[in-house]
Amino acid sequence: MGVVDMTNPPTKDFFASPALSLSLAGIFRDAGATAAAAASMEVEEGDEGSVGGGEGGGSGNKKDDTVEISSENSGPGRSRSEDDLLFKESPHPDEKQRQQLSKQLGLAPRQVKFWFQNRRTQIKAIQERHENSLLKQELEKLRDENKAMRETINKACCLNCGMAATSKDGSITAEEQQLRIENAKLKAEIEKLRTVIGKYPSGASTTGSCSAGNDQENRSSLDFYTGIFGLEKSRIMEIVKQAMEELQKMATAAEPLWVRSVETGREILNYDEYVKEFSVENSSNGRPKRSIEASRETGVVFLDLPRLVQSFMDANQWKEMFPCIVSKAATVDVISHGEAPNKNGAVQLMFAELQMLTPLVPTREVYFVRYCKKLSSEEWAIVDVSIDKVEENIDASLVKCRKRPSGCIIQDKSNGHCKVIWVEHLECQKSTVHTLYRTIVSSGLAFGARHWMATLQHQCERLVFFMATNVPTKDSTGVATLAGRKSILKLAQRMTWSFCHATGASSFHTWNKVTSKIGEDIRVSSRKNLNDPGEPLGVIVCAVSSIWLPVSPTLLFDFLRDESRRNEWDIMSTGGPVQSIANLAKGKDRGNAVTIQVMKSKENSVWVLQDSCTNSFESMVVFAPVDITGIQSVITGCDSSNMAILPSGFSILPDGLESRPLVITSRHEKSNDTEGGSLLTIAFQILTNSSPTAKLTMESVESVNTIISCTLRNIKTSLQCEDG
């Protein structure tokens, strides 16, 4: 027992506790027989050799005393907590402290050193086991949530046919789809972290030179990037560069790769030549039957090249540029940032949900890599391409639509003009489409290059007219100031964006089918606006119906936008006169205009803001009643962002039956028998209750049903195309 001198502990000794010193001595003496072996296995970097046999023998000579001390003063119930306290006080004792402790305990300084080293290793192992346990719990939780989400999707019922729906139907909620995007982003981050761990495994020494750690911190995370879901970054770059080469050939090649149709005037891809030119493998092996949609369109847009490129590389700007086609867009991961500030060489993984302005056509969800490249001082290219393994790792149902190399070549023509050659090339799983839209979808028109190009030209022209400062008086009647003009145009644009957002088959909405009073199918959805100042607060009901009419799109558009004929179809006008008090041009075509109309009745007057849009592919007439005081302040130039507005309106498309050469027929000609019929989508939104907590009632559904039915009946009567 004379081994430990406890009568005169040194001053300023951090091992001041006799019990701790005794406990430590007991542990060392009890482990004396194995000290040499433990020391040889746990030597820190820079130590020489291991514990000598003499030291171990010294401990062994005192073994009996050690056991006695340990049993009397260091029982298991106390020694562990005392050891923990000792370790917490100084987990890294210096040489002086180790010498001091070794004198107290009668042990070699090296034995004290190894005890602390082993203790640190033990603590680290315990912490790692605990962290692994927490990660496993989190992983199991995520798996359970994922399983529950899949079961929810699989149990959902299709509102069109009543059959059980799977995620392949696109019948998912907005929250579930947002989770998909977030899941994809997290997976991309995991891939990066996994690579870092792979290059610096957990077993590697972390106590070595600091320079390696600093080098690692200074390197970009992309240096460690394995790519997207197991694909090397070098492989991704190889794929996008091949896609860029293919896009350039597809954009510039003539016959025999592209053949112009005698009937429609549109270019048609010669698929046999395509397979021969690009050595395309049969990608349909083991997959459901697929269709190929390929189209090309050339046009001039009124926008400078840098701004045009930027609008493609920013997901939000891209979605705003194509509001009638892109219902959702997100940048999932940036693979390469490219050269600032023009994005030359930028590569990013993107998600998009593509729609038509009707609930009758399912949306298309697609993940793709977008690559931006400067080809010359006056020419840029942007290519999109789907990459194998991406969709399968995110959601196997997304494989139903894939992008083959698609995109556009942009040539700067100076003076704010650009020539754009657009190529759209899709590989889609064949699916059932409503009979009304079967032709326009199966022909590739619905999501083809012509649609994208027409929308791009229209939006760029709209932006030019918005920014213009030398506006002729005839193009801005009823609004005296430039600030007022911009405020009205901005409000109208927000109204049209809201209309596009509300009428498609996006997972933002859950559509229920009801039958109108005239036999047409109507889709009804509802939503609650809790805090968006741009819409009325409360419960909002949207009703949409799509029909075919045997009149040309041009005639139908001119009829619906004409304020002098509004009382023929608008039941809110009660048959009274409608007067236009403001007319703002926003394009070269006279049909592209924003108007403020006043519907007068015996009781009161209703002011309506109307935005009419037309291009070579589709037309829209969007309108909403507005607060008179509010719109008057907007006319003077006040900010319109907080003005509540709830749009309704019409979307007009050609029916797709192009037995005659539509593309060479001027829209200004009135020989309507050469244009075919129209697909008309009518949408009405009403505020049913100003309380967001209120429930949707059948009376509300009946009201919107009546509005749709009466409006459709009035349109058919005025255009002399009643049934039967």
XYZ file of C-alpha atoms in Angstrom:
724
model
C 0.000 0.000 0.000
C 3.083 2.261 0.236
C 3.116 2.634 -3.518
C 1.017 5.757 -3.534
C 2.082 8.723 -1.450
C -1.101 10.604 -0.563
C 0.136 12.557 2.471
C 1.692 15.516 0.634
C 0.092 16.014 -2.751
C 1.947 18.615 -4.859
C 0.479 22.070 -5.109
C -1.087 23.102 -8.432
C -1.532 19.420 -9.166
C -4.451 18.795 -11.518
C -4.532 15.244 -10.110
C -5.337 16.588 -6.645
C -7.965 13.959 -5.898
C -6.463 10.983 -3.944
C -9.269 8.767 -5.111
C -8.506 9.560 -8.756
C -4.800 8.930 -8.274
C -5.495 5.688 -6.473
C -7.960 4.600 -9.102
C -5.483 5.307 -11.871
C -2.771 3.384 -10.038
C -5.113 0.448 -9.570
C -5.992 0.390 -13.261
C -2.373 0.515 -14.364
C -1.238 -2.122 -11.878
C -4.130 -4.404 -12.730
C -3.194 -4.032 -16.398
C 0.530 -4.390 -15.797
C 0.699 -7.790 -17.451
C -0.688 -6.413 -20.724
C 0.796 -2.931 -20.660
C 3.606 -3.731 -23.042
C 1.287 -5.279 -25.617
C -1.187 -2.407 -25.426
C 1.579 0.127 -25.717
C 3.051 -1.528 -28.792
C -0.344 -1.328 -30.546
C -1.159 2.279 -29.622
C 2.113 4.166 -30.189
C 1.439 7.707 -31.377
C 3.215 9.062 -34.411
C 6.705 10.162 -33.374
C 7.022 7.732 -30.397
C 9.957 5.350 -30.335
C 9.364 1.671 -29.687
C 6.982 0.424 -27.023
C 6.947 -0.146 -23.309
C 10.015 -2.069 -22.237
C 9.855 -5.406 -20.514
C 11.489 -3.997 -17.398
C 8.677 -1.516 -16.961
C 6.122 -4.188 -17.376
C 8.005 -6.337 -14.937
C 8.066 -3.560 -12.417
C 4.329 -3.443 -12.485
C 4.132 -7.176 -12.289
C 6.171 -7.284 -9.071
C 3.511 -5.188 -7.388
C 0.534 -7.073 -8.778
C -0.800 -8.316 -5.464
C -0.751 -4.854 -3.945
C -2.416 -3.473 -7.043
C -5.315 -5.887 -6.851
C -5.819 -5.104 -3.205
C -5.833 -1.365 -3.803
C -8.182 -1.678 -6.755
C -10.618 -3.831 -4.803
C -10.736 -1.589 -1.780
C -10.635 1.890 -3.294
C -11.491 1.604 -6.988
C -14.636 -0.451 -7.230
C -16.358 -0.561 -10.617
C -19.174 1.664 -9.445
C -16.804 4.528 -8.672
C -13.622 4.155 -10.672
C -15.296 4.671 -14.044
C -16.871 8.009 -13.084
C -13.647 9.101 -11.411
C -11.675 8.142 -14.501
C -14.077 10.135 -16.664
C -13.620 13.160 -14.429
C -9.864 12.777 -14.602
C -9.937 12.528 -18.373
C -12.232 15.543 -18.717
C -9.904 17.654 -16.566
C -6.970 17.083 -18.891
C -7.372 14.698 -21.850
C -3.992 15.798 -23.294
C -1.469 16.071 -20.399
C 1.888 17.520 -21.344
C 5.269 16.006 -20.517
C 5.541 17.768 -17.146
C 2.092 16.615 -16.075
C 2.827 13.026 -17.116
C 6.078 13.061 -15.122
C 4.222 14.405 -12.112
C 1.567 11.737 -12.308
C 4.081 8.962 -12.843
C 5.864 9.938 -9.624
C 2.581 9.893 -7.711
C 1.659 6.486 -9.021
C 5.082 4.936 -9.202
C 4.603 4.196 -12.904
C 6.682 4.876 -15.959
C 5.769 8.115 -17.805
C 5.219 6.061 -20.954
C 2.551 3.980 -19.212
C 0.716 7.161 -18.193
C 1.003 8.433 -21.753
C -0.445 5.219 -23.191
C -3.332 5.219 -20.730
C -4.426 8.666 -21.893
C -3.881 7.717 -25.525
C -5.957 4.548 -25.176
C -8.599 6.468 -23.283
C -8.851 9.018 -26.114
C -9.138 6.193 -28.634
C -11.845 4.554 -26.539
C -13.827 7.788 -26.231
C -13.551 8.383 -29.968
C -14.777 4.851 -30.715
C -17.751 5.347 -28.383
C -18.636 8.639 -30.066
C -18.404 7.095 -33.533
C -20.624 4.181 -32.495
C -23.148 6.662 -31.111
C -23.083 8.753 -34.293
C -23.461 5.624 -36.422
C -26.425 4.592 -34.313
C -28.075 8.000 -34.819
C -27.408 7.876 -38.566
C -28.920 4.395 -38.786
C -32.006 5.611 -36.934
C -32.300 8.581 -39.291
C -31.866 6.302 -42.297
C -34.600 3.971 -41.054
C -36.852 6.978 -40.472
C -36.258 8.225 -44.039
C -36.922 4.751 -45.410
C -40.202 4.554 -43.502
C -41.236 8.012 -44.752
C -40.300 7.079 -48.305
C -42.276 3.841 -48.041
C -45.297 5.675 -46.651
C -45.130 8.270 -49.437
C -44.957 5.568 -52.101
C -47.898 3.733 -50.549
C -49.890 6.976 -50.502
C -49.148 7.593 -54.173
C -49.928 4.013 -55.138
C -53.252 4.067 -53.292
C -54.391 7.315 -54.931
C -57.237 7.120 -57.400
C -57.251 8.721 -60.814
C -59.913 11.423 -60.842
C -60.543 10.929 -64.550
C -61.230 7.202 -64.657
C -61.679 6.170 -61.027
C -59.014 3.468 -61.327
C -56.198 3.070 -58.822
C -53.362 5.359 -59.813
C -49.626 5.005 -59.362
C -46.964 7.648 -59.455
C -46.720 7.021 -63.187
C -50.012 8.814 -63.643
C -48.523 12.013 -62.339
C -51.234 12.009 -59.635
C -48.973 13.322 -56.894
C -49.400 16.326 -54.703
C -47.287 19.436 -54.906
C -45.755 18.567 -51.511
C -44.772 15.105 -52.718
C -43.236 16.477 -55.881
C -41.318 19.084 -53.910
C -40.004 16.259 -51.741
C -38.784 14.546 -54.908
C -36.799 17.608 -55.918
C -35.362 18.045 -52.434
C -34.543 14.333 -52.368
C -32.673 14.681 -55.653
C -30.689 17.637 -54.298
C -29.794 15.705 -51.145
C -28.707 12.689 -53.163
C -26.433 14.896 -55.240
C -24.867 16.295 -52.057
C -24.434 12.780 -50.652
C -22.577 11.775 -53.796
C -20.125 14.646 -53.285
C -19.610 13.794 -49.610
C -19.209 10.119 -50.410
C -16.372 10.975 -52.761
C -14.615 13.085 -50.128
C -14.903 10.191 -47.673
C -13.617 7.817 -50.328
C -10.523 9.948 -50.942
C -9.954 10.447 -47.188
C -11.296 7.290 -45.460
C -12.110 7.387 -41.762
C -9.210 5.055 -40.978
C -6.641 7.505 -42.293
C -4.547 9.390 -39.812
C -5.900 12.823 -38.942
C -2.955 13.796 -36.762
C -0.453 14.169 -39.554
C 0.659 17.231 -41.407
C -1.800 20.106 -41.480
C -0.836 21.007 -45.024
C -2.857 18.130 -46.470
C -5.960 19.318 -44.645
C -5.451 22.875 -45.831
C -5.015 21.688 -49.424
C -8.262 19.781 -49.129
C -10.109 22.842 -47.837
C -8.708 25.048 -50.595
C -9.829 22.708 -53.360
C -13.292 23.044 -54.843
C -15.862 20.471 -53.811
C -16.217 19.729 -57.518
C -12.682 18.277 -57.472
C -14.086 15.454 -55.357
C -17.320 15.188 -57.316
C -18.132 11.724 -58.629
C -20.982 13.277 -60.561
C -24.654 12.498 -60.526
C -25.591 9.258 -58.790
C -22.426 7.338 -59.482
C -21.419 8.922 -62.788
C -17.981 10.481 -62.869
C -17.845 14.186 -63.562
C -15.577 13.447 -66.518
C -18.225 11.100 -67.910
C -20.937 13.753 -67.517
C -18.793 16.304 -69.330
C -18.162 13.771 -72.080
C -21.905 13.179 -72.487
C -22.831 16.873 -72.623
C -20.068 17.615 -75.115
C -21.323 14.806 -77.363
C -24.841 16.206 -76.935
C -23.584 19.665 -77.944
C -22.028 18.254 -81.116
C -25.264 16.444 -81.953
C -27.340 19.593 -81.352
C -25.140 21.611 -83.714
C -25.539 19.000 -86.454
C -29.287 18.691 -85.865
C -29.646 22.491 -86.028
C -27.740 22.994 -89.268
C -28.248 19.806 -91.315
C -30.609 19.757 -94.288
C -31.839 16.786 -96.294
C -31.714 13.843 -95.932
C -31.699 14.298 -92.119
C -34.631 16.743 -92.224
C -37.370 16.553 -94.850
C -39.981 19.286 -95.290
C -43.595 18.106 -95.373
C -45.485 19.090 -98.515
C -48.815 19.125 -96.636
C -47.928 21.068 -93.495
C -44.692 22.853 -94.384
C -43.110 21.538 -91.172
C -39.724 19.820 -91.082
C -39.801 16.108 -90.288
C -36.847 14.132 -88.937
C -35.764 11.193 -91.096
C -35.210 8.786 -88.239
C -33.322 6.199 -90.296
C -30.805 8.879 -91.263
C -30.625 10.030 -87.651
C -29.747 6.532 -86.404
C -27.141 6.194 -89.147
C -25.636 9.652 -88.514
C -25.361 9.459 -84.729
C -24.995 5.687 -84.203
C -27.966 5.644 -81.853
C -28.497 2.461 -79.870
C -31.921 0.986 -79.380
C -32.798 2.516 -76.018
C -36.193 0.829 -75.792
C -34.852 -2.579 -74.813
C -36.594 -3.731 -71.658
C -38.772 -0.600 -71.592
C -42.386 0.035 -72.511
C -43.090 1.063 -76.076
C -41.884 4.581 -76.751
C -42.551 7.307 -79.259
C -40.036 9.758 -80.691
C -40.943 13.440 -81.001
C -38.515 15.525 -83.050
C -38.983 19.024 -84.438
C -36.984 22.064 -85.525
C -37.920 25.731 -85.789
C -36.017 28.906 -86.696
C -36.942 32.454 -85.764
C -35.727 35.911 -84.748
C -36.245 37.195 -81.202
C -36.043 40.774 -79.954
C -33.650 40.365 -77.030
C -29.905 40.814 -76.609
C -27.774 37.682 -76.423
C -26.438 37.948 -72.812
C -29.912 38.398 -71.348
C -31.275 35.560 -73.463
C -28.543 33.173 -72.277
C -29.127 34.199 -68.666
C -32.855 33.463 -68.950
C -32.043 29.846 -69.827
C -29.481 29.265 -67.072
C -31.638 30.658 -64.241
C -34.470 28.213 -63.455
C -36.900 30.915 -62.262
C -36.293 33.165 -65.266
C -36.679 30.162 -67.580
C -40.030 29.274 -66.015
C -41.224 32.883 -66.322
C -40.132 32.987 -69.975
C -42.340 29.967 -70.794
C -45.295 30.209 -68.365
C -47.697 28.289 -70.608
C -45.270 25.331 -70.989
C -43.143 25.163 -67.817
C -45.244 24.796 -64.682
C -42.299 23.946 -62.408
C -38.543 24.273 -62.729
C -35.615 23.827 -60.370
C -31.841 23.590 -60.497
C -31.117 20.380 -58.594
C -27.325 20.569 -58.673
C -24.588 22.664 -60.270
C -21.935 20.436 -61.799
C -19.845 23.296 -63.191
C -20.404 27.025 -62.626
C -18.698 27.981 -65.872
C -16.909 31.234 -66.490
C -18.409 34.227 -64.692
C -20.360 36.256 -65.494
C -21.580 34.848 -68.826
C -21.950 31.178 -67.748
C -19.763 29.855 -70.563
C -19.173 26.176 -69.800
C -21.830 25.986 -67.061
C -23.345 22.534 -66.501
C -26.285 21.932 -64.170
C -28.811 19.216 -63.375
C -32.356 20.551 -63.733
C -35.902 19.399 -63.134
C -38.924 20.582 -65.112
C -42.616 19.841 -65.190
C -44.040 20.582 -68.644
C -47.739 21.260 -69.145
C -50.451 22.266 -71.532
C -53.109 24.747 -70.492
C -55.724 22.083 -69.808
C -56.198 19.431 -67.108
C -56.885 16.857 -69.855
C -53.221 16.403 -70.849
C -50.918 14.905 -68.195
C -47.794 16.858 -67.377
C -44.357 15.600 -68.329
C -41.716 15.453 -65.620
C -38.120 15.300 -66.753
C -34.651 15.560 -65.244
C -31.904 16.677 -67.593
C -28.440 18.199 -67.680
C -28.210 21.655 -69.266
C -24.916 22.759 -70.809
C -24.170 26.321 -71.963
C -21.280 26.975 -74.348
C -19.928 29.936 -76.271
C -19.253 28.707 -79.816
C -17.844 31.992 -81.104
C -17.941 35.691 -80.321
C -21.437 35.936 -81.836
C -22.853 32.454 -81.285
C -23.883 30.470 -78.211
C -25.519 27.092 -77.737
C -27.597 25.631 -74.913
C -28.225 21.890 -74.910
C -30.398 19.697 -72.679
C -29.904 15.938 -72.412
C -31.196 13.257 -70.061
C -28.549 10.964 -68.611
C -29.001 7.314 -67.694
C -29.242 6.469 -63.973
C -30.465 9.925 -62.963
C -34.203 9.291 -63.229
C -33.921 5.707 -62.000
C -32.218 6.882 -58.796
C -34.715 9.675 -58.171
C -37.966 8.040 -59.237
C -38.328 5.243 -61.777
C -41.621 6.712 -62.991
C -39.747 9.694 -64.454
C -38.127 7.490 -67.094
C -41.358 7.801 -69.100
C -40.053 11.042 -70.674
C -36.418 11.678 -71.581
C -34.667 14.413 -73.499
C -32.391 13.443 -76.305
C -30.000 16.284 -77.209
C -32.335 19.287 -77.486
C -31.917 23.014 -77.209
C -31.067 26.049 -79.266
C -28.307 27.783 -81.187
C -28.367 31.551 -80.572
C -26.721 33.909 -83.068
C -26.261 37.590 -82.256
C -27.602 39.731 -85.120
C -26.759 43.063 -83.419
C -29.176 45.832 -82.509
C -30.797 43.654 -79.840
C -31.852 40.888 -82.252
C -30.922 37.209 -82.144
C -31.533 34.382 -84.571
C -32.546 31.203 -82.744
C -32.572 27.670 -84.157
C -34.556 25.435 -81.813
C -34.390 21.634 -81.806
C -36.690 19.609 -79.577
C -36.094 15.853 -79.415
C -37.995 13.735 -76.887
C -38.334 10.031 -76.212
C -41.645 9.400 -74.436
C -43.433 6.377 -73.134
C -46.704 5.964 -74.974
C -49.693 6.775 -72.795
C -53.401 7.433 -73.097
C -54.344 11.011 -73.982
C -57.838 12.500 -74.039
C -59.354 12.254 -77.510
C -59.576 16.048 -77.859
C -55.804 16.419 -77.580
C -54.642 13.098 -79.020
C -53.729 14.525 -82.415
C -51.871 17.623 -81.225
C -49.920 15.583 -78.664
C -49.101 12.554 -80.820
C -47.987 14.778 -83.712
C -45.386 16.397 -81.459
C -46.912 19.874 -81.765
C -47.911 20.184 -78.110
C -44.362 20.083 -76.717
C -42.454 20.679 -79.948
C -40.010 23.305 -81.195
C -42.716 25.430 -82.798
C -44.469 25.871 -79.447
C -41.212 26.784 -77.651
C -40.108 29.197 -80.382
C -43.467 30.964 -80.620
C -43.576 31.419 -76.854
C -39.994 32.705 -76.750
C -40.646 35.249 -79.496
C -43.832 36.439 -77.792
C -42.232 36.851 -74.359
C -39.179 38.662 -75.733
C -41.387 41.036 -77.727
C -43.471 41.666 -74.630
C -40.327 42.534 -72.669
C -39.165 44.958 -75.365
C -42.512 46.792 -75.343
C -42.429 46.870 -71.543
C -38.973 48.487 -71.468
C -39.678 50.920 -74.326
C -39.595 54.634 -73.528
C -40.650 56.046 -76.925
C -44.155 54.562 -77.062
C -46.501 56.097 -79.674
C -49.672 57.620 -78.287
C -51.854 55.186 -80.256
C -50.137 52.288 -78.440
C -50.856 53.652 -74.971
C -54.295 55.221 -74.889
C -55.904 55.963 -71.532
C -52.636 55.949 -69.552
C -50.815 59.263 -69.391
C -47.424 58.335 -67.897
C -44.691 55.822 -68.658
C -44.725 54.716 -65.005
C -48.448 54.037 -65.233
C -47.981 52.041 -68.422
C -45.326 49.845 -66.809
C -47.438 49.276 -63.702
C -50.442 48.158 -65.774
C -48.321 45.864 -67.981
C -46.656 44.316 -64.927
C -50.028 43.659 -63.291
C -51.358 42.091 -66.503
C -48.309 39.836 -66.767
C -48.759 38.620 -63.192
C -52.420 37.962 -63.955
C -51.525 35.818 -66.988
C -48.844 33.887 -65.069
C -51.441 33.138 -62.397
C -53.894 31.942 -65.042
C -51.293 29.563 -66.552
C -50.466 28.282 -63.088
C -54.119 27.571 -62.315
C -55.325 25.795 -65.459
C -52.813 23.020 -66.176
C -52.607 19.421 -64.942
C -49.726 20.245 -62.589
C -49.540 18.470 -59.253
C -50.258 21.875 -57.707
C -53.901 20.937 -58.212
C -56.258 18.063 -57.495
C -58.947 17.980 -60.151
C -62.428 16.469 -59.696
C -64.617 15.763 -62.697
C -68.223 16.955 -62.812
C -70.683 17.254 -65.707
C -71.798 20.684 -66.850
C -75.392 21.667 -67.467
C -74.843 21.330 -71.231
C -73.176 17.927 -71.053
C -69.512 18.983 -71.207
C -67.032 17.638 -68.660
C -65.747 20.163 -66.151
C -62.728 19.765 -63.883
C -62.991 21.523 -60.524
C -60.275 22.174 -57.950
C -60.068 24.325 -54.841
C -57.288 25.915 -52.835
C -56.906 28.134 -49.788
C -55.007 31.412 -49.939
C -53.705 32.156 -46.463
C -51.255 35.022 -46.978
C -50.568 35.795 -50.649
C -51.470 39.478 -51.134
C -51.585 38.982 -54.909
C -54.837 36.998 -54.631
C -57.966 37.379 -52.496
C -57.623 35.667 -49.122
C -59.926 32.705 -48.550
C -61.204 29.629 -50.386
C -60.815 29.800 -54.179
C -62.549 27.457 -56.610
C -61.279 26.952 -60.158
C -63.382 25.273 -62.850
C -61.943 24.337 -66.242
C -63.508 22.830 -69.354
C -61.963 22.041 -72.752
C -63.973 21.633 -75.964
C -63.478 21.510 -79.725
C -65.109 24.182 -81.863
C -65.396 24.112 -85.680
C -63.994 27.626 -86.062
C -60.477 28.827 -86.744
C -58.245 29.895 -83.824
C -57.918 33.368 -85.358
C -61.676 33.923 -85.561
C -62.239 32.589 -82.034
C -59.476 34.778 -80.557
C -60.743 37.943 -82.266
C -64.271 37.247 -81.016
C -63.279 36.681 -77.370
C -60.957 39.690 -77.061
C -63.345 42.186 -78.717
C -64.919 44.362 -76.008
C -67.780 45.296 -78.358
C -68.878 41.635 -78.397
C -68.147 40.808 -74.767
C -71.786 41.051 -73.766
C -72.516 38.166 -76.145
C -70.737 35.642 -73.909
C -69.930 37.236 -70.526
C -72.878 36.663 -68.169
C -71.357 39.219 -65.759
C -72.036 41.991 -68.258
C -75.796 41.328 -68.016
C -76.080 42.195 -71.681
C -75.102 45.827 -71.123
C -72.523 47.812 -73.117
C -68.786 47.404 -72.506
C -66.422 50.333 -72.972
C -62.619 50.233 -73.256
C -61.010 53.104 -71.313
C -57.355 52.078 -71.778
C -55.498 50.130 -74.459
C -51.775 49.354 -74.177
C -49.954 47.611 -77.028
C -47.398 44.966 -75.967
C -46.493 43.529 -79.360
C -46.519 44.194 -83.092
C -49.672 42.120 -83.597
C -52.757 44.154 -82.746
C -54.027 41.158 -80.746
C -51.246 41.557 -78.183
C -52.659 44.234 -75.917
C -53.716 45.017 -72.363
C -57.042 46.779 -71.967
C -59.136 48.125 -69.122
C -62.843 47.661 -69.820
C -65.873 49.032 -67.996
C -69.093 47.022 -67.902
C -71.965 49.312 -67.057
C -75.323 48.297 -65.629
C -78.208 50.046 -63.927
C -76.909 49.154 -60.459
C -73.148 49.697 -60.804
C -70.063 49.550 -62.994
C -67.502 46.752 -63.045
C -63.933 47.390 -64.196
C -62.105 44.510 -65.860
C -58.394 44.180 -66.663
C -57.845 42.074 -69.800
C -54.608 40.680 -71.250
C -54.860 39.255 -74.774
C -51.883 37.315 -76.172
C -51.365 35.617 -79.517
C -48.513 33.996 -81.412
C -48.101 31.545 -84.260
C -49.034 28.590 -82.048
C -51.556 29.605 -79.389
C -53.629 32.492 -78.080
C -54.972 33.531 -74.687
C -57.519 35.995 -73.391
C -57.130 36.470 -69.633
C -59.234 38.849 -67.547
C -60.186 39.704 -63.975
C -62.487 42.169 -62.239
C -60.454 44.789 -60.375
C -61.036 47.240 -57.562
C -61.742 50.604 -59.162
C -59.761 52.662 -56.661
C -56.861 50.205 -56.807
C -56.625 50.127 -60.611
C -56.833 53.919 -60.779
C -53.799 54.168 -58.504
C -51.945 51.640 -60.693
C -52.747 53.771 -63.761
C -50.951 56.684 -62.101
C -47.834 54.510 -61.632
C -48.282 53.061 -58.147
C -46.901 49.600 -57.310
C -49.324 46.805 -58.229
C -47.596 43.865 -56.514
C -50.007 43.812 -53.562
C -53.162 44.275 -55.593
C -55.353 41.182 -55.211
C -56.474 39.768 -58.536
C -58.175 36.482 -59.479
C -57.927 35.745 -63.225
C -60.220 33.761 -65.490
C -59.948 33.355 -69.236
C -59.494 31.301 -72.377
C -56.694 29.348 -74.029
C -56.966 28.670 -77.768
C -54.951 26.074 -79.722
C -55.187 24.676 -83.249
C -56.739 21.209 -83.211
C -53.649 19.671 -84.830
C -55.447 18.474 -87.970
C -52.981 19.974 -90.423
C -54.311 18.551 -93.659
C -53.688 21.984 -95.158
C -50.475 24.058 -95.044
C -51.114 26.117 -91.922
C -47.612 27.516 -91.591
C -47.773 29.321 -94.936
C -51.233 30.808 -94.314
C -51.153 34.354 -92.986
C -53.161 34.788 -89.769
C -54.457 38.078 -91.166
C -56.237 36.350 -94.016
C -59.902 35.658 -93.390
C -60.211 32.447 -95.418
C -61.018 30.574 -92.237
C -61.773 27.289 -93.976
C -58.020 26.716 -94.404
C -57.180 26.826 -90.691
C -59.109 23.894 -89.241
C -60.835 23.844 -85.854
C -59.880 25.087 -82.409
C -59.307 23.582 -79.001
C -60.798 25.994 -76.478
C -60.065 25.784 -72.749
C -62.221 27.998 -70.552
C -61.312 28.579 -66.897
C -63.152 30.528 -64.214
C -61.960 31.220 -60.679
C -64.194 32.538 -57.920
C -63.698 33.360 -54.253
C -66.282 31.285 -52.408
C -65.440 32.343 -48.874
C -63.153 35.035 -47.491
C -62.224 32.802 -44.546
C -59.317 30.443 -45.361
C -60.620 27.964 -42.771
C -64.010 27.587 -44.477
C -65.013 24.358 -46.200
C -65.806 23.990 -49.882
C -69.552 23.647 -50.382
C -71.587 22.068 -53.171
C -73.251 25.434 -53.697
C -69.867 26.868 -54.706
C -69.268 24.042 -57.171
C -72.765 24.561 -58.562
C -72.131 28.289 -59.018
C -68.945 27.846 -61.006
C -70.596 25.050 -62.999
C -73.351 27.465 -63.979
C -70.848 30.131 -65.071
C -68.927 27.676 -67.276
C -72.071 26.184 -68.789
C -73.688 29.513 -69.626
C -70.468 30.946 -71.085
C -69.933 27.923 -73.341
C -73.535 28.047 -74.519
C -73.257 31.748 -75.328
C -70.014 31.260 -77.285
C -71.468 28.436 -79.359
C -74.576 30.481 -80.097
C -72.672 33.587 -81.158
C -70.329 31.615 -83.436
C -73.215 29.550 -84.839
C -71.738 26.214 -83.873
C -74.399 24.775 -81.591
C -74.571 21.006 -81.157
C -76.827 19.148 -83.577
